[in-house]
């Protein structure tokens, strides 16, 4: 199904930009515009459980997220002596070399905030890739949801960083 009205009303996203809406606001907007079946798929995409669902985008994104977490676990374990990553690894379908190379690149970064940005970009790009070229498709809405979630998480982290900086300034008597 195509959703040109919904997609055309969604604000533009950027990985370095402030999230234009909360996830709750986005979900409510989708509840009004998507068919019941498509809305249930969106809920499944955004849920934390791994309930099986018959949707290619969701299956492939879940596999990519699992591969990303596995690659991160291996990279972190490699930095620690005697730590074996295998107990944290989960099986997944498929294999994406770009994810593996992206994680290796991310862990070259010394700054944890920049490392996280590279990791976020991997998932951002994978969602866009899975959406394909039909910008009004359900898959495009799914990609938007994933990218909006990344923006919201990044916003909350930057707020925490600002809060920690302000706390340090207060503790040091500078405010």
JSON list of N, CA and C in Angstrom, two decimals, residues 71-146:
[
{"chain": "A", "resi": 71, "resn": "UNK", "atom": "N", "xyz": [28.74, -7.72, 16.06]},
{"chain": "A", "resi": 71, "resn": "UNK", "atom": "CA", "xyz": [30.01, -7.11, 15.66]},
{"chain": "A", "resi": 71, "resn": "UNK", "atom": "C", "xyz": [30.54, -6.18, 16.75]},
{"chain": "A", "resi": 72, "resn": "UNK", "atom": "N", "xyz": [29.64, -5.45, 17.40]},
{"chain": "A", "resi": 72, "resn": "UNK", "atom": "CA", "xyz": [30.04, -4.58, 18.51]},
{"chain": "A", "resi": 72, "resn": "UNK", "atom": "C", "xyz": [30.57, -5.43, 19.67]},
{"chain": "A", "resi": 73, "resn": "UNK", "atom": "N", "xyz": [29.89, -6.51, 19.99]},
{"chain": "A", "resi": 73, "resn": "UNK", "atom": "CA", "xyz": [30.35, -7.40, 21.07]},
{"chain": "A", "resi": 73, "resn": "UNK", "atom": "C", "xyz": [31.73, -7.96, 20.77]},
{"chain": "A", "resi": 74, "resn": "UNK", "atom": "N", "xyz": [31.95, -8.37, 19.53]},
{"chain": "A", "resi": 74, "resn": "UNK", "atom": "CA", "xyz": [33.28, -8.90, 19.16]},
{"chain": "A", "resi": 74, "resn": "UNK", "atom": "C", "xyz": [34.34, -7.81, 19.26]},
{"chain": "A", "resi": 75, "resn": "UNK", "atom": "N", "xyz": [34.01, -6.59, 18.81]},
{"chain": "A", "resi": 75, "resn": "UNK", "atom": "CA", "xyz": [34.98, -5.49, 18.86]},
{"chain": "A", "resi": 75, "resn": "UNK", "atom": "C", "xyz": [35.31, -5.12, 20.31]},
{"chain": "A", "resi": 76, "resn": "UNK", "atom": "N", "xyz": [34.31, -5.09, 21.16]},
{"chain": "A", "resi": 76, "resn": "UNK", "atom": "CA", "xyz": [34.56, -4.77, 22.58]},
{"chain": "A", "resi": 76, "resn": "UNK", "atom": "C", "xyz": [35.36, -5.88, 23.26]},
{"chain": "A", "resi": 77, "resn": "UNK", "atom": "N", "xyz": [35.03, -7.12, 22.97]},
{"chain": "A", "resi": 77, "resn": "UNK", "atom": "CA", "xyz": [35.75, -8.25, 23.57]},
{"chain": "A", "resi": 77, "resn": "UNK", "atom": "C", "xyz": [37.21, -8.25, 23.12]},
{"chain": "A", "resi": 78, "resn": "UNK", "atom": "N", "xyz": [37.46, -7.87, 21.88]},
{"chain": "A", "resi": 78, "resn": "UNK", "atom": "CA", "xyz": [38.82, -7.85, 21.36]},
{"chain": "A", "resi": 78, "resn": "UNK", "atom": "C", "xyz": [39.70, -6.85, 22.12]},
{"chain": "A", "resi": 79, "resn": "UNK", "atom": "N", "xyz": [39.08, -5.82, 22.67]},
{"chain": "A", "resi": 79, "resn": "UNK", "atom": "CA", "xyz": [39.84, -4.81, 23.42]},
{"chain": "A", "resi": 79, "resn": "UNK", "atom": "C", "xyz": [40.13, -5.25, 24.86]},
{"chain": "A", "resi": 80, "resn": "UNK", "atom": "N", "xyz": [39.47, -6.31, 25.30]},
{"chain": "A", "resi": 80, "resn": "UNK", "atom": "CA", "xyz": [39.64, -6.77, 26.67]},
{"chain": "A", "resi": 80, "resn": "UNK", "atom": "C", "xyz": [40.37, -8.11, 26.68]},
{"chain": "A", "resi": 81, "resn": "UNK", "atom": "N", "xyz": [41.37, -8.21, 27.49]},
{"chain": "A", "resi": 81, "resn": "UNK", "atom": "CA", "xyz": [42.13, -9.45, 27.58]},
{"chain": "A", "resi": 81, "resn": "UNK", "atom": "C", "xyz": [41.29, -10.55, 28.21]},
{"chain": "A", "resi": 82, "resn": "UNK", "atom": "N", "xyz": [41.27, -11.71, 27.58]},
{"chain": "A", "resi": 82, "resn": "UNK", "atom": "CA", "xyz": [40.62, -12.88, 28.13]},
{"chain": "A", "resi": 82, "resn": "UNK", "atom": "C", "xyz": [39.10, -12.89, 28.05]},
{"chain": "A", "resi": 83, "resn": "UNK", "atom": "N", "xyz": [38.51, -11.93, 27.39]},
{"chain": "A", "resi": 83, "resn": "UNK", "atom": "CA", "xyz": [37.06, -11.90, 27.28]},
{"chain": "A", "resi": 83, "resn": "UNK", "atom": "C", "xyz": [36.66, -12.51, 25.94]},
{"chain": "A", "resi": 84, "resn": "UNK", "atom": "N", "xyz": [35.77, -13.49, 26.01]},
{"chain": "A", "resi": 84, "resn": "UNK", "atom": "CA", "xyz": [35.28, -14.16, 24.81]},
{"chain": "A", "resi": 84, "resn": "UNK", "atom": "C", "xyz": [33.88, -13.64, 24.49]},
{"chain": "A", "resi": 85, "resn": "UNK", "atom": "N", "xyz": [33.67, -13.19, 23.28]},
{"chain": "A", "resi": 85, "resn": "UNK", "atom": "CA", "xyz": [32.39, -12.59, 22.88]},
{"chain": "A", "resi": 85, "resn": "UNK", "atom": "C", "xyz": [31.30, -13.62, 22.62]},
{"chain": "A", "resi": 86, "resn": "UNK", "atom": "N", "xyz": [31.67, -14.87, 22.42]},
{"chain": "A", "resi": 86, "resn": "UNK", "atom": "CA", "xyz": [30.71, -15.87, 21.95]},
{"chain": "A", "resi": 86, "resn": "UNK", "atom": "C", "xyz": [29.46, -16.00, 22.83]},
{"chain": "A", "resi": 87, "resn": "UNK", "atom": "N", "xyz": [29.58, -15.77, 24.13]},
{"chain": "A", "resi": 87, "resn": "UNK", "atom": "CA", "xyz": [28.40, -15.92, 24.98]},
{"chain": "A", "resi": 87, "resn": "UNK", "atom": "C", "xyz": [27.38, -14.80, 24.77]},
{"chain": "A", "resi": 88, "resn": "UNK", "atom": "N", "xyz": [27.77, -13.72, 24.09]},
{"chain": "A", "resi": 88, "resn": "UNK", "atom": "CA", "xyz": [26.84, -12.62, 23.83]},
{"chain": "A", "resi": 88, "resn": "UNK", "atom": "C", "xyz": [26.31, -12.61, 22.40]},
{"chain": "A", "resi": 89, "resn": "UNK", "atom": "N", "xyz": [26.83, -13.47, 21.57]},
{"chain": "A", "resi": 89, "resn": "UNK", "atom": "CA", "xyz": [26.45, -13.47, 20.16]},
{"chain": "A", "resi": 89, "resn": "UNK", "atom": "C", "xyz": [25.14, -14.22, 19.96]},
{"chain": "A", "resi": 90, "resn": "UNK", "atom": "N", "xyz": [24.33, -13.69, 19.06]},
{"chain": "A", "resi": 90, "resn": "UNK", "atom": "CA", "xyz": [23.05, -14.33, 18.70]},
{"chain": "A", "resi": 90, "resn": "UNK", "atom": "C", "xyz": [23.07, -14.65, 17.21]},
{"chain": "A", "resi": 91, "resn": "UNK", "atom": "N", "xyz": [22.38, -15.71, 16.85]},
{"chain": "A", "resi": 91, "resn": "UNK", "atom": "CA", "xyz": [22.34, -16.07, 15.43]},
{"chain": "A", "resi": 91, "resn": "UNK", "atom": "C", "xyz": [21.42, -15.11, 14.68]},
{"chain": "A", "resi": 92, "resn": "UNK", "atom": "N", "xyz": [21.69, -14.97, 13.39]},
{"chain": "A", "resi": 92, "resn": "UNK", "atom": "CA", "xyz": [20.88, -14.11, 12.53]},
{"chain": "A", "resi": 92, "resn": "UNK", "atom": "C", "xyz": [20.99, -14.60, 11.10]},
{"chain": "A", "resi": 93, "resn": "UNK", "atom": "N", "xyz": [20.02, -14.23, 10.31]},
{"chain": "A", "resi": 93, "resn": "UNK", "atom": "CA", "xyz": [20.04, -14.57, 8.89]},
{"chain": "A", "resi": 93, "resn": "UNK", "atom": "C", "xyz": [20.89, -13.55, 8.13]},
{"chain": "A", "resi": 94, "resn": "UNK", "atom": "N", "xyz": [21.53, -14.03, 7.08]},
{"chain": "A", "resi": 94, "resn": "UNK", "atom": "CA", "xyz": [22.27, -13.14, 6.20]},
{"chain": "A", "resi": 94, "resn": "UNK", "atom": "C", "xyz": [23.55, -12.62, 6.81]},
{"chain": "A", "resi": 95, "resn": "UNK", "atom": "N", "xyz": [24.28, -11.88, 5.98]},
{"chain": "A", "resi": 95, "resn": "UNK", "atom": "CA", "xyz": [25.54, -11.27, 6.40]},
{"chain": "A", "resi": 95, "resn": "UNK", "atom": "C", "xyz": [25.76, -10.04, 5.54]},
{"chain": "A", "resi": 96, "resn": "UNK", "atom": "N", "xyz": [26.04, -8.91, 6.17]},
{"chain": "A", "resi": 96, "resn": "UNK", "atom": "CA", "xyz": [26.27, -7.66, 5.46]},
{"chain": "A", "resi": 96, "resn": "UNK", "atom": "C", "xyz": [27.69, -7.19, 5.77]},
{"chain": "A", "resi": 97, "resn": "UNK", "atom": "N", "xyz": [28.55, -7.21, 4.78]},
{"chain": "A", "resi": 97, "resn": "UNK", "atom": "CA", "xyz": [29.94, -6.80, 4.94]},
{"chain": "A", "resi": 97, "resn": "UNK", "atom": "C", "xyz": [30.02, -5.34, 5.38]},
{"chain": "A", "resi": 98, "resn": "UNK", "atom": "N", "xyz": [29.10, -4.49, 4.91]},
{"chain": "A", "resi": 98, "resn": "UNK", "atom": "CA", "xyz": [29.12, -3.07, 5.27]},
{"chain": "A", "resi": 98, "resn": "UNK", "atom": "C", "xyz": [28.95, -2.89, 6.78]},
{"chain": "A", "resi": 99, "resn": "UNK", "atom": "N", "xyz": [28.15, -3.73, 7.40]},
{"chain": "A", "resi": 99, "resn": "UNK", "atom": "CA", "xyz": [27.97, -3.64, 8.85]},
{"chain": "A", "resi": 99, "resn": "UNK", "atom": "C", "xyz": [29.27, -3.98, 9.55]},
{"chain": "A", "resi": 100, "resn": "UNK", "atom": "N", "xyz": [29.89, -5.07, 9.16]},
{"chain": "A", "resi": 100, "resn": "UNK", "atom": "CA", "xyz": [31.15, -5.48, 9.79]},
{"chain": "A", "resi": 100, "resn": "UNK", "atom": "C", "xyz": [32.23, -4.42, 9.60]},
{"chain": "A", "resi": 101, "resn": "UNK", "atom": "N", "xyz": [32.36, -3.92, 8.37]},
{"chain": "A", "resi": 101, "resn": "UNK", "atom": "CA", "xyz": [33.36, -2.89, 8.11]},
{"chain": "A", "resi": 101, "resn": "UNK", "atom": "C", "xyz": [33.05, -1.60, 8.85]},
{"chain": "A", "resi": 102, "resn": "UNK", "atom": "N", "xyz": [31.77, -1.27, 8.96]},
{"chain": "A", "resi": 102, "resn": "UNK", "atom": "CA", "xyz": [31.37, -0.07, 9.69]},
{"chain": "A", "resi": 102, "resn": "UNK", "atom": "C", "xyz": [31.72, -0.15, 11.16]},
{"chain": "A", "resi": 103, "resn": "UNK", "atom": "N", "xyz": [31.52, -1.31, 11.77]},
{"chain": "A", "resi": 103, "resn": "UNK", "atom": "CA", "xyz": [31.86, -1.48, 13.19]},
{"chain": "A", "resi": 103, "resn": "UNK", "atom": "C", "xyz": [33.37, -1.40, 13.39]},
{"chain": "A", "resi": 104, "resn": "UNK", "atom": "N", "xyz": [34.13, -2.01, 12.49]},
{"chain": "A", "resi": 104, "resn": "UNK", "atom": "CA", "xyz": [35.59, -1.91, 12.58]},
{"chain": "A", "resi": 104, "resn": "UNK", "atom": "C", "xyz": [36.00, -0.45, 12.49]},
{"chain": "A", "resi": 105, "resn": "UNK", "atom": "N", "xyz": [35.40, 0.28, 11.57]},
{"chain": "A", "resi": 105, "resn": "UNK", "atom": "CA", "xyz": [35.69, 1.71, 11.43]},
{"chain": "A", "resi": 105, "resn": "UNK", "atom": "C", "xyz": [35.28, 2.49, 12.67]},
{"chain": "A", "resi": 106, "resn": "UNK", "atom": "N", "xyz": [34.14, 2.18, 13.23]},
{"chain": "A", "resi": 106, "resn": "UNK", "atom": "CA", "xyz": [33.66, 2.87, 14.43]},
{"chain": "A", "resi": 106, "resn": "UNK", "atom": "C", "xyz": [34.63, 2.68, 15.59]},
{"chain": "A", "resi": 107, "resn": "UNK", "atom": "N", "xyz": [35.15, 1.48, 15.74]},
{"chain": "A", "resi": 107, "resn": "UNK", "atom": "CA", "xyz": [36.03, 1.20, 16.87]},
{"chain": "A", "resi": 107, "resn": "UNK", "atom": "C", "xyz": [37.46, 1.71, 16.65]},
{"chain": "A", "resi": 108, "resn": "UNK", "atom": "N", "xyz": [37.71, 2.30, 15.51]},
{"chain": "A", "resi": 108, "resn": "UNK", "atom": "CA", "xyz": [38.97, 3.01, 15.29]},
{"chain": "A", "resi": 108, "resn": "UNK", "atom": "C", "xyz": [38.89, 4.39, 15.95]},
{"chain": "A", "resi": 109, "resn": "UNK", "atom": "N", "xyz": [37.68, 4.84, 16.17]},
{"chain": "A", "resi": 109, "resn": "UNK", "atom": "CA", "xyz": [37.42, 6.17, 16.72]},
{"chain": "A", "resi": 109, "resn": "UNK", "atom": "C", "xyz": [37.68, 6.16, 18.23]},
{"chain": "A", "resi": 110, "resn": "UNK", "atom": "N", "xyz": [38.47, 7.09, 18.71]},
{"chain": "A", "resi": 110, "resn": "UNK", "atom": "CA", "xyz": [38.80, 7.18, 20.14]},
{"chain": "A", "resi": 110, "resn": "UNK", "atom": "C", "xyz": [37.67, 7.83, 20.93]},
{"chain": "A", "resi": 111, "resn": "UNK", "atom": "N", "xyz": [37.00, 8.80, 20.32]},
{"chain": "A", "resi": 111, "resn": "UNK", "atom": "CA", "xyz": [35.93, 9.53, 20.99]},
{"chain": "A", "resi": 111, "resn": "UNK", "atom": "C", "xyz": [34.66, 8.67, 21.00]},
{"chain": "A", "resi": 112, "resn": "UNK", "atom": "N", "xyz": [34.14, 8.32, 22.18]},
{"chain": "A", "resi": 112, "resn": "UNK", "atom": "CA", "xyz": [32.95, 7.46, 22.25]},
{"chain": "A", "resi": 112, "resn": "UNK", "atom": "C", "xyz": [31.72, 8.05, 21.57]},
{"chain": "A", "resi": 113, "resn": "UNK", "atom": "N", "xyz": [31.56, 9.37, 21.61]},
{"chain": "A", "resi": 113, "resn": "UNK", "atom": "CA", "xyz": [30.41, 10.00, 20.97]},
{"chain": "A", "resi": 113, "resn": "UNK", "atom": "C", "xyz": [30.50, 9.87, 19.45]},
{"chain": "A", "resi": 114, "resn": "UNK", "atom": "N", "xyz": [31.70, 10.04, 18.91]},
{"chain": "A", "resi": 114, "resn": "UNK", "atom": "CA", "xyz": [31.88, 9.88, 17.47]},
{"chain": "A", "resi": 114, "resn": "UNK", "atom": "C", "xyz": [31.74, 8.42, 17.06]},
{"chain": "A", "resi": 115, "resn": "UNK", "atom": "N", "xyz": [32.21, 7.52, 17.92]},
{"chain": "A", "resi": 115, "resn": "UNK", "atom": "CA", "xyz": [32.05, 6.08, 17.66]},
{"chain": "A", "resi": 115, "resn": "UNK", "atom": "C", "xyz": [30.56, 5.74, 17.58]},
{"chain": "A", "resi": 116, "resn": "UNK", "atom": "N", "xyz": [29.78, 6.25, 18.53]},
{"chain": "A", "resi": 116, "resn": "UNK", "atom": "CA", "xyz": [28.35, 5.97, 18.53]},
{"chain": "A", "resi": 116, "resn": "UNK", "atom": "C", "xyz": [27.68, 6.55, 17.29]},
{"chain": "A", "resi": 117, "resn": "UNK", "atom": "N", "xyz": [28.14, 7.71, 16.85]},
{"chain": "A", "resi": 117, "resn": "UNK", "atom": "CA", "xyz": [27.57, 8.31, 15.64]},
{"chain": "A", "resi": 117, "resn": "UNK", "atom": "C", "xyz": [27.79, 7.40, 14.43]},
{"chain": "A", "resi": 118, "resn": "UNK", "atom": "N", "xyz": [28.98, 6.81, 14.32]},
{"chain": "A", "resi": 118, "resn": "UNK", "atom": "CA", "xyz": [29.27, 5.89, 13.22]},
{"chain": "A", "resi": 118, "resn": "UNK", "atom": "C", "xyz": [28.36, 4.66, 13.31]},
{"chain": "A", "resi": 119, "resn": "UNK", "atom": "N", "xyz": [28.17, 4.14, 14.51]},
{"chain": "A", "resi": 119, "resn": "UNK", "atom": "CA", "xyz": [27.30, 2.98, 14.70]},
{"chain": "A", "resi": 119, "resn": "UNK", "atom": "C", "xyz": [25.85, 3.32, 14.36]},
{"chain": "A", "resi": 120, "resn": "UNK", "atom": "N", "xyz": [25.40, 4.50, 14.77]},
{"chain": "A", "resi": 120, "resn": "UNK", "atom": "CA", "xyz": [24.05, 4.94, 14.42]},
{"chain": "A", "resi": 120, "resn": "UNK", "atom": "C", "xyz": [23.89, 5.08, 12.91]},
{"chain": "A", "resi": 121, "resn": "UNK", "atom": "N", "xyz": [24.93, 5.59, 12.26]},
{"chain": "A", "resi": 121, "resn": "UNK", "atom": "CA", "xyz": [24.88, 5.79, 10.81]},
{"chain": "A", "resi": 121, "resn": "UNK", "atom": "C", "xyz": [24.73, 4.45, 10.08]},
{"chain": "A", "resi": 122, "resn": "UNK", "atom": "N", "xyz": [25.33, 3.40, 10.60]},
{"chain": "A", "resi": 122, "resn": "UNK", "atom": "CA", "xyz": [25.22, 2.08, 9.98]},
{"chain": "A", "resi": 122, "resn": "UNK", "atom": "C", "xyz": [23.76, 1.66, 9.94]},
{"chain": "A", "resi": 123, "resn": "UNK", "atom": "N", "xyz": [23.07, 1.78, 11.07]},
{"chain": "A", "resi": 123, "resn": "UNK", "atom": "CA", "xyz": [21.66, 1.38, 11.13]},
{"chain": "A", "resi": 123, "resn": "UNK", "atom": "C", "xyz": [20.80, 2.33, 10.31]},
{"chain": "A", "resi": 124, "resn": "UNK", "atom": "N", "xyz": [21.09, 3.60, 10.34]},
{"chain": "A", "resi": 124, "resn": "UNK", "atom": "CA", "xyz": [20.38, 4.62, 9.55]},
{"chain": "A", "resi": 124, "resn": "UNK", "atom": "C", "xyz": [20.43, 4.25, 8.07]},
{"chain": "A", "resi": 125, "resn": "UNK", "atom": "N", "xyz": [21.63, 3.96, 7.60]},
{"chain": "A", "resi": 125, "resn": "UNK", "atom": "CA", "xyz": [21.83, 3.62, 6.19]},
{"chain": "A", "resi": 125, "resn": "UNK", "atom": "C", "xyz": [21.15, 2.30, 5.83]},
{"chain": "A", "resi": 126, "resn": "UNK", "atom": "N", "xyz": [21.19, 1.33, 6.72]},
{"chain": "A", "resi": 126, "resn": "UNK", "atom": "CA", "xyz": [20.56, 0.04, 6.45]},
{"chain": "A", "resi": 126, "resn": "UNK", "atom": "C", "xyz": [19.05, 0.21, 6.32]},
{"chain": "A", "resi": 127, "resn": "UNK", "atom": "N", "xyz": [18.45, 1.01, 7.19]},
{"chain": "A", "resi": 127, "resn": "UNK", "atom": "CA", "xyz": [17.00, 1.27, 7.09]},
{"chain": "A", "resi": 127, "resn": "UNK", "atom": "C", "xyz": [16.67, 1.92, 5.76]},
{"chain": "A", "resi": 128, "resn": "UNK", "atom": "N", "xyz": [17.47, 2.90, 5.34]},
{"chain": "A", "resi": 128, "resn": "UNK", "atom": "CA", "xyz": [17.23, 3.56, 4.05]},
{"chain": "A", "resi": 128, "resn": "UNK", "atom": "C", "xyz": [17.38, 2.58, 2.89]},
{"chain": "A", "resi": 129, "resn": "UNK", "atom": "N", "xyz": [18.37, 1.72, 2.97]},
{"chain": "A", "resi": 129, "resn": "UNK", "atom": "CA", "xyz": [18.59, 0.72, 1.93]},
{"chain": "A", "resi": 129, "resn": "UNK", "atom": "C", "xyz": [17.39, -0.23, 1.82]},
{"chain": "A", "resi": 130, "resn": "UNK", "atom": "N", "xyz": [16.90, -0.68, 2.96]},
{"chain": "A", "resi": 130, "resn": "UNK", "atom": "CA", "xyz": [15.77, -1.61, 2.96]},
{"chain": "A", "resi": 130, "resn": "UNK", "atom": "C", "xyz": [14.48, -0.96, 2.48]},
{"chain": "A", "resi": 131, "resn": "UNK", "atom": "N", "xyz": [14.37, 0.35, 2.63]},
{"chain": "A", "resi": 131, "resn": "UNK", "atom": "CA", "xyz": [13.15, 1.06, 2.20]},
{"chain": "A", "resi": 131, "resn": "UNK", "atom": "C", "xyz": [13.00, 1.04, 0.69]},
{"chain": "A", "resi": 132, "resn": "UNK", "atom": "N", "xyz": [14.10, 0.95, -0.01]},
{"chain": "A", "resi": 132, "resn": "UNK", "atom": "CA", "xyz": [14.02, 0.94, -1.47]},
{"chain": "A", "resi": 132, "resn": "UNK", "atom": "C", "xyz": [13.77, 2.33, -2.04]},
{"chain": "A", "resi": 133, "resn": "UNK", "atom": "N", "xyz": [13.24, 2.36, -3.25]},
{"chain": "A", "resi": 133, "resn": "UNK", "atom": "CA", "xyz": [13.11, 3.63, -3.97]},
{"chain": "A", "resi": 133, "resn": "UNK", "atom": "C", "xyz": [11.71, 4.21, -3.97]},
{"chain": "A", "resi": 134, "resn": "UNK", "atom": "N", "xyz": [10.72, 3.48, -3.48]},
{"chain": "A", "resi": 134, "resn": "UNK", "atom": "CA", "xyz": [9.35, 4.01, -3.43]},
{"chain": "A", "resi": 134, "resn": "UNK", "atom": "C", "xyz": [9.20, 4.81, -2.15]},
{"chain": "A", "resi": 135, "resn": "UNK", "atom": "N", "xyz": [9.28, 6.11, -2.26]},
{"chain": "A", "resi": 135, "resn": "UNK", "atom": "CA", "xyz": [9.29, 6.96, -1.07]},
{"chain": "A", "resi": 135, "resn": "UNK", "atom": "C", "xyz": [7.95, 7.04, -0.35]},
{"chain": "A", "resi": 136, "resn": "UNK", "atom": "N", "xyz": [6.90, 6.49, -0.93]},
{"chain": "A", "resi": 136, "resn": "UNK", "atom": "CA", "xyz": [5.58, 6.51, -0.30]},
{"chain": "A", "resi": 136, "resn": "UNK", "atom": "C", "xyz": [5.16, 5.13, 0.22]},
{"chain": "A", "resi": 137, "resn": "UNK", "atom": "N", "xyz": [6.06, 4.19, 0.19]},
{"chain": "A", "resi": 137, "resn": "UNK", "atom": "CA", "xyz": [5.74, 2.81, 0.58]},
{"chain": "A", "resi": 137, "resn": "UNK", "atom": "C", "xyz": [5.72, 2.65, 2.10]},
{"chain": "A", "resi": 138, "resn": "UNK", "atom": "N", "xyz": [5.16, 1.55, 2.53]},
{"chain": "A", "resi": 138, "resn": "UNK", "atom": "CA", "xyz": [5.18, 1.21, 3.95]},
{"chain": "A", "resi": 138, "resn": "UNK", "atom": "C", "xyz": [6.62, 1.07, 4.43]},
{"chain": "A", "resi": 139, "resn": "UNK", "atom": "N", "xyz": [7.47, 0.53, 3.59]},
{"chain": "A", "resi": 139, "resn": "UNK", "atom": "CA", "xyz": [8.88, 0.35, 3.96]},
{"chain": "A", "resi": 139, "resn": "UNK", "atom": "C", "xyz": [9.55, 1.70, 4.18]},
{"chain": "A", "resi": 140, "resn": "UNK", "atom": "N", "xyz": [9.16, 2.72, 3.41]},
{"chain": "A", "resi": 140, "resn": "UNK", "atom": "CA", "xyz": [9.70, 4.07, 3.63]},
{"chain": "A", "resi": 140, "resn": "UNK", "atom": "C", "xyz": [9.28, 4.60, 4.99]},
{"chain": "A", "resi": 141, "resn": "UNK", "atom": "N", "xyz": [8.06, 4.29, 5.39]},
{"chain": "A", "resi": 141, "resn": "UNK", "atom": "CA", "xyz": [7.58, 4.69, 6.72]},
{"chain": "A", "resi": 141, "resn": "UNK", "atom": "C", "xyz": [8.34, 3.93, 7.80]},
{"chain": "A", "resi": 142, "resn": "UNK", "atom": "N", "xyz": [8.61, 2.66, 7.56]},
{"chain": "A", "resi": 142, "resn": "UNK", "atom": "CA", "xyz": [9.40, 1.88, 8.50]},
{"chain": "A", "resi": 142, "resn": "UNK", "atom": "C", "xyz": [10.80, 2.48, 8.66]},
{"chain": "A", "resi": 143, "resn": "UNK", "atom": "N", "xyz": [11.43, 2.83, 7.53]},
{"chain": "A", "resi": 143, "resn": "UNK", "atom": "CA", "xyz": [12.77, 3.43, 7.59]},
{"chain": "A", "resi": 143, "resn": "UNK", "atom": "C", "xyz": [12.72, 4.74, 8.36]},
{"chain": "A", "resi": 144, "resn": "UNK", "atom": "N", "xyz": [11.69, 5.54, 8.11]},
{"chain": "A", "resi": 144, "resn": "UNK", "atom": "CA", "xyz": [11.53, 6.81, 8.82]},
{"chain": "A", "resi": 144, "resn": "UNK", "atom": "C", "xyz": [11.42, 6.54, 10.33]},
{"chain": "A", "resi": 145, "resn": "UNK", "atom": "N", "xyz": [10.67, 5.53, 10.71]},
{"chain": "A", "resi": 145, "resn": "UNK", "atom": "CA", "xyz": [10.49, 5.19, 12.12]},
{"chain": "A", "resi": 145, "resn": "UNK", "atom": "C", "xyz": [11.84, 4.85, 12.77]},
{"chain": "A", "resi": 146, "resn": "UNK", "atom": "N", "xyz": [12.64, 4.06, 12.09]},
{"chain": "A", "resi": 146, "resn": "UNK", "atom": "CA", "xyz": [13.95, 3.68, 12.63]},
{"chain": "A", "resi": 146, "resn": "UNK", "atom": "C", "xyz": [14.85, 4.91, 12.74]}
]
